[in-house]
Coordinates of C-alpha atoms in Angstrom, one line a residue:
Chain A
X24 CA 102.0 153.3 107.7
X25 CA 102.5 150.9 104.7
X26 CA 99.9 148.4 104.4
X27 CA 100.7 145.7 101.7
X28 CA 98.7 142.8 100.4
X29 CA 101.4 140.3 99.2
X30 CA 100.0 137.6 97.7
X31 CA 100.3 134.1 95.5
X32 CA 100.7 135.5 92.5
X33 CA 100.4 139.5 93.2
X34 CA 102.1 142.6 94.8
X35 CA 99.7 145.7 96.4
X36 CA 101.3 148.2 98.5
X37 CA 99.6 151.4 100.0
X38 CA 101.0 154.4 101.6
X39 CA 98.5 155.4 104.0
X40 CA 97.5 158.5 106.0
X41 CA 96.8 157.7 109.5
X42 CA 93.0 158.5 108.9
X43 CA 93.8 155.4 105.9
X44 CA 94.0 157.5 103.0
X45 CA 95.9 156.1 100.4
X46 CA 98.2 158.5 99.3
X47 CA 99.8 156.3 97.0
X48 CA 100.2 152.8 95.9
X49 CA 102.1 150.0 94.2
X50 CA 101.2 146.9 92.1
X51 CA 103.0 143.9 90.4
X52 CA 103.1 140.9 89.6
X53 CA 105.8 140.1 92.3
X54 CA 103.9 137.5 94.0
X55 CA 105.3 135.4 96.5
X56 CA 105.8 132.0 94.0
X57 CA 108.4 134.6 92.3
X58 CA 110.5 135.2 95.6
X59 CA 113.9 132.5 95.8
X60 CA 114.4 131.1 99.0
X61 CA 115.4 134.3 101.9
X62 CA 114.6 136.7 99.2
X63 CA 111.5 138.2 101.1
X64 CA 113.2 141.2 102.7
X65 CA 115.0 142.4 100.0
X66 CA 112.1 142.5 97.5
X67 CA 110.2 144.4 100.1
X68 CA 112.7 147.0 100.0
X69 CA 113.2 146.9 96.0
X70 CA 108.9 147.6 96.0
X71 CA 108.6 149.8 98.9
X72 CA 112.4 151.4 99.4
X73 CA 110.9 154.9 98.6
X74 CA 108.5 155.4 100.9
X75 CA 111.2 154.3 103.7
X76 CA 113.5 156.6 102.3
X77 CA 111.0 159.3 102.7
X78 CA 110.7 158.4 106.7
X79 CA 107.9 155.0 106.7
X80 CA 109.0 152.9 109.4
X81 CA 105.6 151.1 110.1
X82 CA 104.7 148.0 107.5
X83 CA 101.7 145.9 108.0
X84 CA 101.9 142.9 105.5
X85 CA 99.2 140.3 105.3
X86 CA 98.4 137.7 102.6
X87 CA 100.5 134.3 101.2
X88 CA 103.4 136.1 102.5
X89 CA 102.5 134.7 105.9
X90 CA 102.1 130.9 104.4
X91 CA 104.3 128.0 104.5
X92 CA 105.7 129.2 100.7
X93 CA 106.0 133.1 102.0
X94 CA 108.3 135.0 104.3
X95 CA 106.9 132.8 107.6
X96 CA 104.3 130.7 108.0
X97 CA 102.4 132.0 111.1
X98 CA 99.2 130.1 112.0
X99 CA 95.6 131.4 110.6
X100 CA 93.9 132.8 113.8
X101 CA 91.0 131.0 114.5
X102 CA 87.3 132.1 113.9
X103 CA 85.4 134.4 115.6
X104 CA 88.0 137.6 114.9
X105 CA 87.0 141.2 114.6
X106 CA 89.8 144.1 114.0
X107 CA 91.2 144.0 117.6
X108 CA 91.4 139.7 117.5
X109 CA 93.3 140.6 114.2
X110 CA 95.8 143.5 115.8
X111 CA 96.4 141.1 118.6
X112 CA 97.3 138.1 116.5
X113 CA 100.1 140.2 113.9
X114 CA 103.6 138.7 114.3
X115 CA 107.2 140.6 114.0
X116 CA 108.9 139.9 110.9
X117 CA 112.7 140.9 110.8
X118 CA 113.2 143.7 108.5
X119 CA 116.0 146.2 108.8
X120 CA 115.6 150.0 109.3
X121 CA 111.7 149.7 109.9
X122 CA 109.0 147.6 111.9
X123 CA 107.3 145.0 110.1
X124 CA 104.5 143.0 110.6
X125 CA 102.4 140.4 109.5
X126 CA 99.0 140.2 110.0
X127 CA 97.9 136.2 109.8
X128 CA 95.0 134.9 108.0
X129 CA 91.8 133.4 109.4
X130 CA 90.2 129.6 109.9
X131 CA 87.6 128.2 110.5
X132 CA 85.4 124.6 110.0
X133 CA 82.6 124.3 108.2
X134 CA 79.0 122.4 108.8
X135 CA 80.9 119.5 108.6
X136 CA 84.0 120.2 110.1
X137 CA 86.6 120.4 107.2
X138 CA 89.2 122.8 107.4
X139 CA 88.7 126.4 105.9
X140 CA 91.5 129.5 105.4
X141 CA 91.7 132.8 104.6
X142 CA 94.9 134.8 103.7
X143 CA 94.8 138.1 103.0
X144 CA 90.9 138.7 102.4
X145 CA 90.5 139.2 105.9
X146 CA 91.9 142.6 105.6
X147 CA 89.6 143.4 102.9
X148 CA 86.8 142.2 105.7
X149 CA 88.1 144.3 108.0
X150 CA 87.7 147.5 106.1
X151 CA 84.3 146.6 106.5
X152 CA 83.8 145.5 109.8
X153 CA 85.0 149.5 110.5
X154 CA 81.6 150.3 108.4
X155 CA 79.1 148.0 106.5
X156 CA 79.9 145.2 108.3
X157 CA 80.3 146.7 111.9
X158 CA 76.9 144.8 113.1
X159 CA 76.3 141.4 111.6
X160 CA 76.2 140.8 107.9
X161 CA 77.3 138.4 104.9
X162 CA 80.3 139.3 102.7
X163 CA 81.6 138.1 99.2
X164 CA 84.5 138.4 97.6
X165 CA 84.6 136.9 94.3
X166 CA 87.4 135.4 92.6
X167 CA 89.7 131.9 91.7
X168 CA 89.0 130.7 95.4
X169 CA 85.6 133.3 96.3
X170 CA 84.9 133.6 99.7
X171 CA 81.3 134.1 101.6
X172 CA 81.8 135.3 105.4
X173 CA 79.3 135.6 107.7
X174 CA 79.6 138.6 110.3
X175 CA 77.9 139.1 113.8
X176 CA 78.6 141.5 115.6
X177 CA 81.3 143.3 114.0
X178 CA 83.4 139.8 114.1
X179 CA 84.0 137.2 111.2
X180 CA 82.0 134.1 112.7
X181 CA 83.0 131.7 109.7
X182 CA 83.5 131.6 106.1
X183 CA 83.3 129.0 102.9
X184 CA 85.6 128.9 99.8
X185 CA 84.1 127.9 96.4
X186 CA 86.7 127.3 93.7
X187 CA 84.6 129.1 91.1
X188 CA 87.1 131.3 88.9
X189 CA 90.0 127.9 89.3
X190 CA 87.0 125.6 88.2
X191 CA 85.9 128.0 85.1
X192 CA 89.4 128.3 84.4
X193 CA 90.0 124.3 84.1
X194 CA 86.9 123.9 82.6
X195 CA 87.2 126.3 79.9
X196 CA 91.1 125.6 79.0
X197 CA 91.2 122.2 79.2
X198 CA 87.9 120.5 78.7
X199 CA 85.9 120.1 75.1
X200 CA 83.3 122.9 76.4
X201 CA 86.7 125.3 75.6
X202 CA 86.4 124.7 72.0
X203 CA 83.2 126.2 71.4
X204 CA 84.7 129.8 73.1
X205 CA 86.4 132.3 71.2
X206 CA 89.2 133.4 73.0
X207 CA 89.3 136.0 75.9
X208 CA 88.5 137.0 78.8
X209 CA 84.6 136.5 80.2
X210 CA 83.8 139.7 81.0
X211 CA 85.5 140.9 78.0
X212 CA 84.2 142.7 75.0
X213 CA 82.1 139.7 74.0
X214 CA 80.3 139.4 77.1
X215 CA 76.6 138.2 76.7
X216 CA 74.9 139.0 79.4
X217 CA 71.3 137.3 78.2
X218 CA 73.3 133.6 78.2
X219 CA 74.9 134.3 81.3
X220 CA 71.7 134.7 83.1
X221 CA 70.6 131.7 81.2
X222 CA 73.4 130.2 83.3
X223 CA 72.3 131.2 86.4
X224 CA 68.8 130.3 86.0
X225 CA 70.4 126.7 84.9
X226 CA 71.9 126.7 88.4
X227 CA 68.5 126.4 90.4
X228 CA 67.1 123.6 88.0
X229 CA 67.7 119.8 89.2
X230 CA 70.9 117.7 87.4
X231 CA 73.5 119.4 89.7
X232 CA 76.5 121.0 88.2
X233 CA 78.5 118.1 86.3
X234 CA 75.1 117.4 84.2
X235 CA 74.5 121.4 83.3
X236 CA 78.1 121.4 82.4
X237 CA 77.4 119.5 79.6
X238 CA 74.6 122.0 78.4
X239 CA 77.4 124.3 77.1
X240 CA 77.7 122.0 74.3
X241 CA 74.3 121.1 73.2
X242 CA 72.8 124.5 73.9
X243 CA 73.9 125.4 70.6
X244 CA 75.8 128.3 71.8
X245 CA 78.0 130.9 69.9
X246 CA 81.8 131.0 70.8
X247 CA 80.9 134.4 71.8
X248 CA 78.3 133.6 74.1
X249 CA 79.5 129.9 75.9
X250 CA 82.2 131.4 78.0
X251 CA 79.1 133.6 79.3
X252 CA 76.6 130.8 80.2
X253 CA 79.8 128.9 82.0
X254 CA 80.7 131.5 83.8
X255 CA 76.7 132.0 84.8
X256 CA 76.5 128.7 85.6
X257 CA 79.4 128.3 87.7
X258 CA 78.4 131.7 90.0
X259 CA 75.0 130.5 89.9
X260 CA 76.0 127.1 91.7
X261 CA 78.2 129.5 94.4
X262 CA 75.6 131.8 94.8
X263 CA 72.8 128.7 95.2
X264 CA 75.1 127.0 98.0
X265 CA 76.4 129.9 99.8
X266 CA 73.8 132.8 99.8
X267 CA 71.8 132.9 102.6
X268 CA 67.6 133.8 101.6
X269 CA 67.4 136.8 100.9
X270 CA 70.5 138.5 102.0
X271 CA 72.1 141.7 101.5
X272 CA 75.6 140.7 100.5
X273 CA 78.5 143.3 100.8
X274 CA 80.3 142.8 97.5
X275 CA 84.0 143.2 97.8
X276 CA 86.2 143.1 94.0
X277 CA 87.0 144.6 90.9
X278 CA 83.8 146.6 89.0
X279 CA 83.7 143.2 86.1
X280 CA 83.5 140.3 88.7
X281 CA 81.3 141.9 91.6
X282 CA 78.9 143.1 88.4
X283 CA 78.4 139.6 87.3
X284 CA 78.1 138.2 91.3
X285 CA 75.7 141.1 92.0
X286 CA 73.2 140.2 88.9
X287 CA 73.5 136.5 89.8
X288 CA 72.6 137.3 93.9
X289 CA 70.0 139.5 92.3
X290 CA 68.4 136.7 90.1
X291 CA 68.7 134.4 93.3
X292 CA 66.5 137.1 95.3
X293 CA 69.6 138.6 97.3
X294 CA 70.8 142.7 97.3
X295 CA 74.4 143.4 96.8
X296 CA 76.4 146.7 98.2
X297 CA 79.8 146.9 95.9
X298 CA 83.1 148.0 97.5
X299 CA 86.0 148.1 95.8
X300 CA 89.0 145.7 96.9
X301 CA 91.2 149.2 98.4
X302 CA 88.9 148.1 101.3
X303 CA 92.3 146.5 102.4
X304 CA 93.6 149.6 103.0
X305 CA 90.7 150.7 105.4
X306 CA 91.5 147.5 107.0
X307 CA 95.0 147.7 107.4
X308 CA 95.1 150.9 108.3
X309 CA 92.3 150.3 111.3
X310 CA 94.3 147.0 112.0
X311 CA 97.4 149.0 112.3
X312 CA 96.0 151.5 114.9
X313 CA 95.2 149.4 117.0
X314 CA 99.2 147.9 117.1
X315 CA 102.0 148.7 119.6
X316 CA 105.0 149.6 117.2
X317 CA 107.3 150.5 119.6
Chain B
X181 CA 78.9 90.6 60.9
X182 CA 81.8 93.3 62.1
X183 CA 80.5 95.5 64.6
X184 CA 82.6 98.5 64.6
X185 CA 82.5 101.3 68.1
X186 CA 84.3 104.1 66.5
X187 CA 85.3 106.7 69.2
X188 CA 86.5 110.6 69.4
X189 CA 89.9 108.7 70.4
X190 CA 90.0 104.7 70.1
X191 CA 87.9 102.2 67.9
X192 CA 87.1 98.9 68.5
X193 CA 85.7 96.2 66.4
X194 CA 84.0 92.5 66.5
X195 CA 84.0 90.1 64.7
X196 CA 80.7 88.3 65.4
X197 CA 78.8 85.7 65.3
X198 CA 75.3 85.3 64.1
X199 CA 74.4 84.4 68.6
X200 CA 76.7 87.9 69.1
X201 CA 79.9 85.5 70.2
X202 CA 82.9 87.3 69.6
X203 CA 84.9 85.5 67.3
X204 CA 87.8 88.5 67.3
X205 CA 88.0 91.6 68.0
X206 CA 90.8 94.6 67.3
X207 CA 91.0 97.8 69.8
X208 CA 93.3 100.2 69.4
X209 CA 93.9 104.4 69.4
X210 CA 92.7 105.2 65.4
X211 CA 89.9 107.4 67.2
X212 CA 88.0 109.8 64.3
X213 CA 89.9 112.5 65.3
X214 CA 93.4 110.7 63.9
X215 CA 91.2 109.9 60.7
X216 CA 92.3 112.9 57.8
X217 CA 89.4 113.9 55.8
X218 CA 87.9 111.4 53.3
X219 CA 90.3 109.1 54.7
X220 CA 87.3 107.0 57.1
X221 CA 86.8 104.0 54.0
X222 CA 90.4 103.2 54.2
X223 CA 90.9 103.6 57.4
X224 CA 88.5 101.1 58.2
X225 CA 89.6 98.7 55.2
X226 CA 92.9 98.6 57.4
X227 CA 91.9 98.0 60.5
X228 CA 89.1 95.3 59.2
X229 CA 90.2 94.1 56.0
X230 CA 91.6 90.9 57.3
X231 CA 87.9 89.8 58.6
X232 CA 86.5 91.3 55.0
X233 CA 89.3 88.7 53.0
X234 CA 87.8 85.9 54.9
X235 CA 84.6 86.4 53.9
X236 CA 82.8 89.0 56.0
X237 CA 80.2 91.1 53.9
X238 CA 78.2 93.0 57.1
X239 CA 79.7 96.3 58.9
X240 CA 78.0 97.9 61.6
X241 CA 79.3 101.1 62.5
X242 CA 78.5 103.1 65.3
X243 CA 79.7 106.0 67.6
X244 CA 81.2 109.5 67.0
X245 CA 82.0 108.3 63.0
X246 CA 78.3 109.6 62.9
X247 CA 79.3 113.0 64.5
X248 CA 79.8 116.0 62.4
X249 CA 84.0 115.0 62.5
X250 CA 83.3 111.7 61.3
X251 CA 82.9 110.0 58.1
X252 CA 79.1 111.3 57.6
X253 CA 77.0 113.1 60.5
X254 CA 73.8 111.1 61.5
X255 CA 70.8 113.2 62.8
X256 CA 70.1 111.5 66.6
X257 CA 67.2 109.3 66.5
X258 CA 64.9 110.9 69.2
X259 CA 64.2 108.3 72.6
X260 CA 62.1 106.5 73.3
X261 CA 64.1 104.5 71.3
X262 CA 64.3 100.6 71.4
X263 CA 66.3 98.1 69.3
X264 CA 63.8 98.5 66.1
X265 CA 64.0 101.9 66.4
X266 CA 67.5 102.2 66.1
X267 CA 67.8 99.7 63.7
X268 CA 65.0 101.4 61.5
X269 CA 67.6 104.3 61.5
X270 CA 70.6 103.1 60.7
X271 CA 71.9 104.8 57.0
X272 CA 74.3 103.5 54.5
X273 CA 78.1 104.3 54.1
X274 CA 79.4 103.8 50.5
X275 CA 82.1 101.3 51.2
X276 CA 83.4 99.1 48.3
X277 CA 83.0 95.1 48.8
X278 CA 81.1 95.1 51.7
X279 CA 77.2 96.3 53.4
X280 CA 78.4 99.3 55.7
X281 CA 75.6 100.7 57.7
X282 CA 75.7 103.7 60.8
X283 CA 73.8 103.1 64.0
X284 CA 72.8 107.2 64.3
X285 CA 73.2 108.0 68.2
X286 CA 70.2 109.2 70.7
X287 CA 68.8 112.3 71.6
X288 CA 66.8 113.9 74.2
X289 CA 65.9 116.9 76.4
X290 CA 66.5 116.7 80.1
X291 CA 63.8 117.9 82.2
X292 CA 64.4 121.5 81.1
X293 CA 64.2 121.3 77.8
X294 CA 68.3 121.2 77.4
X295 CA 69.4 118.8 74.7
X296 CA 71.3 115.5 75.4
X297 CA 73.6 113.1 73.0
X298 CA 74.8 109.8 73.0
X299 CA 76.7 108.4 69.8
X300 CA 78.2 104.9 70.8
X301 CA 76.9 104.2 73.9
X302 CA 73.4 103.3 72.5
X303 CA 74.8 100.3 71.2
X304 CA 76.1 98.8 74.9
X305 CA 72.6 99.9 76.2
X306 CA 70.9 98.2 73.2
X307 CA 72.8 95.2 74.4
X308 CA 71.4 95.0 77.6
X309 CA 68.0 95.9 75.7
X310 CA 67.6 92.4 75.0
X311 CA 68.3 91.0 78.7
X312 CA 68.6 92.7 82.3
X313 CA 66.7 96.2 80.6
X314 CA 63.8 94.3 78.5
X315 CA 61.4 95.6 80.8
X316 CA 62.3 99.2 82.6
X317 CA 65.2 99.9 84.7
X318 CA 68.0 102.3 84.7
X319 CA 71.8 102.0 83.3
X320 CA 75.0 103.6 84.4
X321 CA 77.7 104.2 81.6
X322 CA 80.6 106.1 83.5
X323 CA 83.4 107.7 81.9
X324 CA 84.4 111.0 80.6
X325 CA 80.8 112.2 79.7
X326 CA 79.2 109.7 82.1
X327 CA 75.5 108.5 81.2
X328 CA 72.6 107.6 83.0
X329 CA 69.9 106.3 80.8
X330 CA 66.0 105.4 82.1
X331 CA 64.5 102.4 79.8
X332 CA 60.7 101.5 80.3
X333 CA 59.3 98.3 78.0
X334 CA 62.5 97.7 76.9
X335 CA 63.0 101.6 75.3
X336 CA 65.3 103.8 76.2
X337 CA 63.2 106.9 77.2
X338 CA 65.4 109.5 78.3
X339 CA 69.5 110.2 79.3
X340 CA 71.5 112.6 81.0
X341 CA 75.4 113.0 80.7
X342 CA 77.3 114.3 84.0
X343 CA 81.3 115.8 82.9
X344 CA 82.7 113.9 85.8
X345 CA 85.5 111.9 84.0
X346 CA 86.4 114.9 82.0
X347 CA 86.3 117.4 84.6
X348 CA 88.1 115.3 87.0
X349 CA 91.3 115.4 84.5
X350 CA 91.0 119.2 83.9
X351 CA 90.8 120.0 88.1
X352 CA 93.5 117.5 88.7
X353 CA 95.6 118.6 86.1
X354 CA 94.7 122.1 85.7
X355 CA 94.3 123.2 89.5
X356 CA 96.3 124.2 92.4
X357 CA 94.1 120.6 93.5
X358 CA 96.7 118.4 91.2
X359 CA 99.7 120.2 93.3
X360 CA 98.6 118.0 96.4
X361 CA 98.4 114.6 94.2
X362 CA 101.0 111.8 92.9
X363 CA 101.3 111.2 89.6
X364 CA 99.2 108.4 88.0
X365 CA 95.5 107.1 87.5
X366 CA 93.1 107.8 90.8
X367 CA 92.2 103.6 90.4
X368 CA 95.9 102.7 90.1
X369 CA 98.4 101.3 93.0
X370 CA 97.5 104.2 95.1
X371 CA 93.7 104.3 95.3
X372 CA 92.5 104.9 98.9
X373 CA 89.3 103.3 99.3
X374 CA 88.4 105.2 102.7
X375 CA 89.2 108.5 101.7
X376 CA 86.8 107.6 98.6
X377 CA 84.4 107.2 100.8
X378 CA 85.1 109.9 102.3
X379 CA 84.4 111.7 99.7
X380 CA 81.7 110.5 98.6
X381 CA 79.7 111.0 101.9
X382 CA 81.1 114.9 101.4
X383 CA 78.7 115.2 98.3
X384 CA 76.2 114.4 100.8
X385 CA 76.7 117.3 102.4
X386 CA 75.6 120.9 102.1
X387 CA 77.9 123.7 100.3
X388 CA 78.1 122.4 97.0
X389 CA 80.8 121.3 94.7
X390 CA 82.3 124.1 93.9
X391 CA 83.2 124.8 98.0
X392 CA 83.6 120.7 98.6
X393 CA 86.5 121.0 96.0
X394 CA 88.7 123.4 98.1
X395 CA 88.5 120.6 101.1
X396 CA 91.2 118.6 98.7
X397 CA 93.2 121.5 99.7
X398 CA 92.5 121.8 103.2
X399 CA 91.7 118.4 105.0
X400 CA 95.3 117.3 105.0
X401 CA 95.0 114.6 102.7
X402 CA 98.3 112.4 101.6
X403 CA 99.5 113.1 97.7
X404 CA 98.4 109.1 97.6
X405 CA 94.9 109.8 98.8
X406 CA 94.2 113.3 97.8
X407 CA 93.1 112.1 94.1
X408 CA 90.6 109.3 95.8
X409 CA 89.2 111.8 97.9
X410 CA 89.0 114.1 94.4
X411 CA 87.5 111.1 92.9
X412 CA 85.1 110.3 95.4
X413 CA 83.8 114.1 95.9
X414 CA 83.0 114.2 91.9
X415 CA 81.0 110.9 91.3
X416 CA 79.2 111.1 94.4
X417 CA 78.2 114.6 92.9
X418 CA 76.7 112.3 90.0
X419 CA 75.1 109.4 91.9
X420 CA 73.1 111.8 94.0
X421 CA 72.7 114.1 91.1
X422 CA 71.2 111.2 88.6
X423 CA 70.4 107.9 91.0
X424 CA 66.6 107.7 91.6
X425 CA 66.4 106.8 95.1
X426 CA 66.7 103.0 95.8
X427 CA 67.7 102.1 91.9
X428 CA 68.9 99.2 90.8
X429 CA 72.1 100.6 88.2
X430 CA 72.6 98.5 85.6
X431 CA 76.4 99.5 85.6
X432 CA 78.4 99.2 81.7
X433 CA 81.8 99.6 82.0
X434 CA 85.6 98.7 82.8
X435 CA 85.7 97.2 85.8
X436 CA 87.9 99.6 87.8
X437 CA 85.9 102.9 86.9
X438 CA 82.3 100.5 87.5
X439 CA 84.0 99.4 90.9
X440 CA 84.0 103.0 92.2
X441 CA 80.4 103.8 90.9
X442 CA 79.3 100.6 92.6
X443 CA 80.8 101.6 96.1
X444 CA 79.1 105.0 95.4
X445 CA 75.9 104.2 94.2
X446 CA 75.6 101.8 97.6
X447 CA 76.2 104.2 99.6
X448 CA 73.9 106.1 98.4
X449 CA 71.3 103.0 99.0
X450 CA 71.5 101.8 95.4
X451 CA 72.4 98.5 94.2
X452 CA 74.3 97.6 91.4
X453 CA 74.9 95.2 88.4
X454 CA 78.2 95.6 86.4
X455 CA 78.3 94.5 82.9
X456 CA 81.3 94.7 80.6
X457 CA 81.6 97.2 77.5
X458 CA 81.6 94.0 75.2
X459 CA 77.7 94.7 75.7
X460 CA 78.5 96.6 72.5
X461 CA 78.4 93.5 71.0
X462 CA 75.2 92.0 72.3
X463 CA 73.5 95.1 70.9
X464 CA 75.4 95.5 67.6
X465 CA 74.3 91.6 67.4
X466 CA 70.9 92.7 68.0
X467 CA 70.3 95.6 65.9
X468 CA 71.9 93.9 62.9
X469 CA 69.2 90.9 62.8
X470 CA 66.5 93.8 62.1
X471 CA 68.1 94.9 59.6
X472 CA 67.7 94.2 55.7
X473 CA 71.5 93.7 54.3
X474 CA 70.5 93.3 50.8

């Protein structure tokens, strides 16, 4: 099977062994916003044309693809869905010369009833659900819109979004607290891990977030070292809100993010098990089993 | 005497009366940050020079012209700090033909020892120093860096600032939130009191900012209301953030921006009474009779 992850701004494919190892894999920058109008099959088959040739003719897509900007908008299946609740909600998409389909994404309310959506990360959730998660549990998967899902009984229950990464991106390029940072990335060489932690500790003290924003000017900070207390402050305010007392939170992202979210959870009295984000391959692929291609 | 509020990006200036009765005043976009180096003395002879022909002798700067960008920077004069205090602290500018003197800004440390600034705004508090603060109370200055500032016998004794204005602009024009808006100011034609409100009550609830911010996204707001909501969400972040429950805010500002606060702040169960920036004026007036021209 071909499992692919096509999303906003990104491309993943995987060629998987029925047992889901990836035998090989594809990423670009092909995201969906770079797709004209009716354009969806054929870039499919400019990324993943090889691996028909070569006799694939099983492709599980999830992601943006499946929102009102991607391929078709299929409605997010609603909360609580484990791996069969996903298998049974995947939609045909028309694709010549193979089978193709989509798997949608997942909703849900919160406390207070406002709308919440996942695309794509519930594969990633359901490479776990296979494994770590197969119980009940509490994921995270860190990034411009992180997610915290709550698990019971091998099913996603519900789920929160915190625009963390979107926020310390706005903040950082285009308020006055960017022009005390040098340049780069936050988990880049000049990461200072001491000041982030200082932002994380800020995080549990009273003022709420828009007053210890302001403490990455008057701090007296180095350019080297704001970008670090911002980004600790901003993952300290998620992991306040969403972290549940002392929970062991199954950490799904690449090795720089889930490193900082895993000292911050730590700081906050929480454990952290890391998993790297091919867990949408396990997903897919246990997804996929569970599908009638014919 | 010419009281002069010289901002990162606007100045204003009075001409006053010995009672603080504004006998003229100019307003316009010559913030410090248009001023080249050196170029602060005739800068100002321009913009004041008329008042200074007819006879004026008395300047009395304050604002970010104290700041390290400006014409000289001022150390903060540490709260408490009443109207004697700051006009003990006011330092000379070498100005040909005229008395130019600096009102240095305020300083303090929020409860966890993180420092705090105001350079201007110490001026429209000082103004209401000598009337509805004489005794102890609590002011409201909301804008970009929005203040709150505690005053007990007639001292300011401690401020914090909240980012809202500021980080309002940078999510609304820097986020995948500003897709879902119309163009224009949240309190122009468009503002949508309910969904204001709306958001306001949301900062009530639990999850935190960071996760209210992606219900912009997902509650099916209009591009009209979307903004108000965004509005709403972020300075009833502040009010529950700074308000000491049951306050009476002694609000300073314009009076669309002091209009929102006020609908916040009462729902909040705070009451509220507005008072114009020209309070500037009232405490430029006030510091300058302490002072020694001569």
């Amino acid at each position: 099977m071909i499992g692919v992850d096509w999303g906003t701004s990104s491309f993943r494919a995987f060629l998987l062994s029925p047992d889901g190892t990836i035998r090989d894999r594809r990423e670009g920058a092909r995201g969906i916003m770079t797709v004209p109008a009716g354009g969806f099959p054929s870039t499919l088959r400019e990324e993943i044309g090889h691996w028909l040739e070569a006799g694939e003719r099983q492709v599980l897509l999830c992601g943006m693809v499946g929102s009102r900007q991607g391929w078709r908008e299929t409605p997010a299946l609603p909360c609580p869905a484990g791996i069969a609740e996903m298998a049974g909600a995947v939609i045909d998409l028309p694709f010549d010369g193979a089978r193709a389909k989509l798997v949608p994404g997942l909703t849900t309310t919160d406390e207070a009833g406002v709308p919440e959506f996942i695309r794509g990360e519930e594969t990633q959730l359901a490479g776990l659900l296979g494994a770590a998660l197969a119980g009940d549990g509490v994921a995270c998967l860190p990034g411009s819109h992180s997610k915290w899902a709550h698990v019971a009984g091998g099913r996603v229950t519900s789920f929160t979004t915190h625009m963390t990464g979107e926020a310390f991106a706005a903040l950082r390029g285009h308020t006055i607290l960017g022009r005390m940072m040098r340049e780069g990335p936050p988990d880049g060489k000049v990461f200072d891990w001491a000041t982030f932690e200082r932002g994380v500790a800020r995080a549990g003290e009273p003022g709420g977030l828009l007053h210890h924003l302001f403490g990455v000017r008057t701090l007296g900070l180095t350019e080297d070292s704001a970008a670090s207390y911002l980004s600790g402050l901003l993952i300290g305010h998620e992991v306040a809100s969403a972290m549940p007392a002392g929970a062991v939170v199954q950490l799904i992202g690449g090795a720089a993010l889930t490193g900082l979210y895993a000292r911050a959870i730590a700081m906050r009295g929480g454990k952290t098990i890391s998993h790297d984000p091919d867990a949408a391959a396990a997903g897919l692929t246990l997804i996929g089993r569970l599908i009638s291609w014919t």
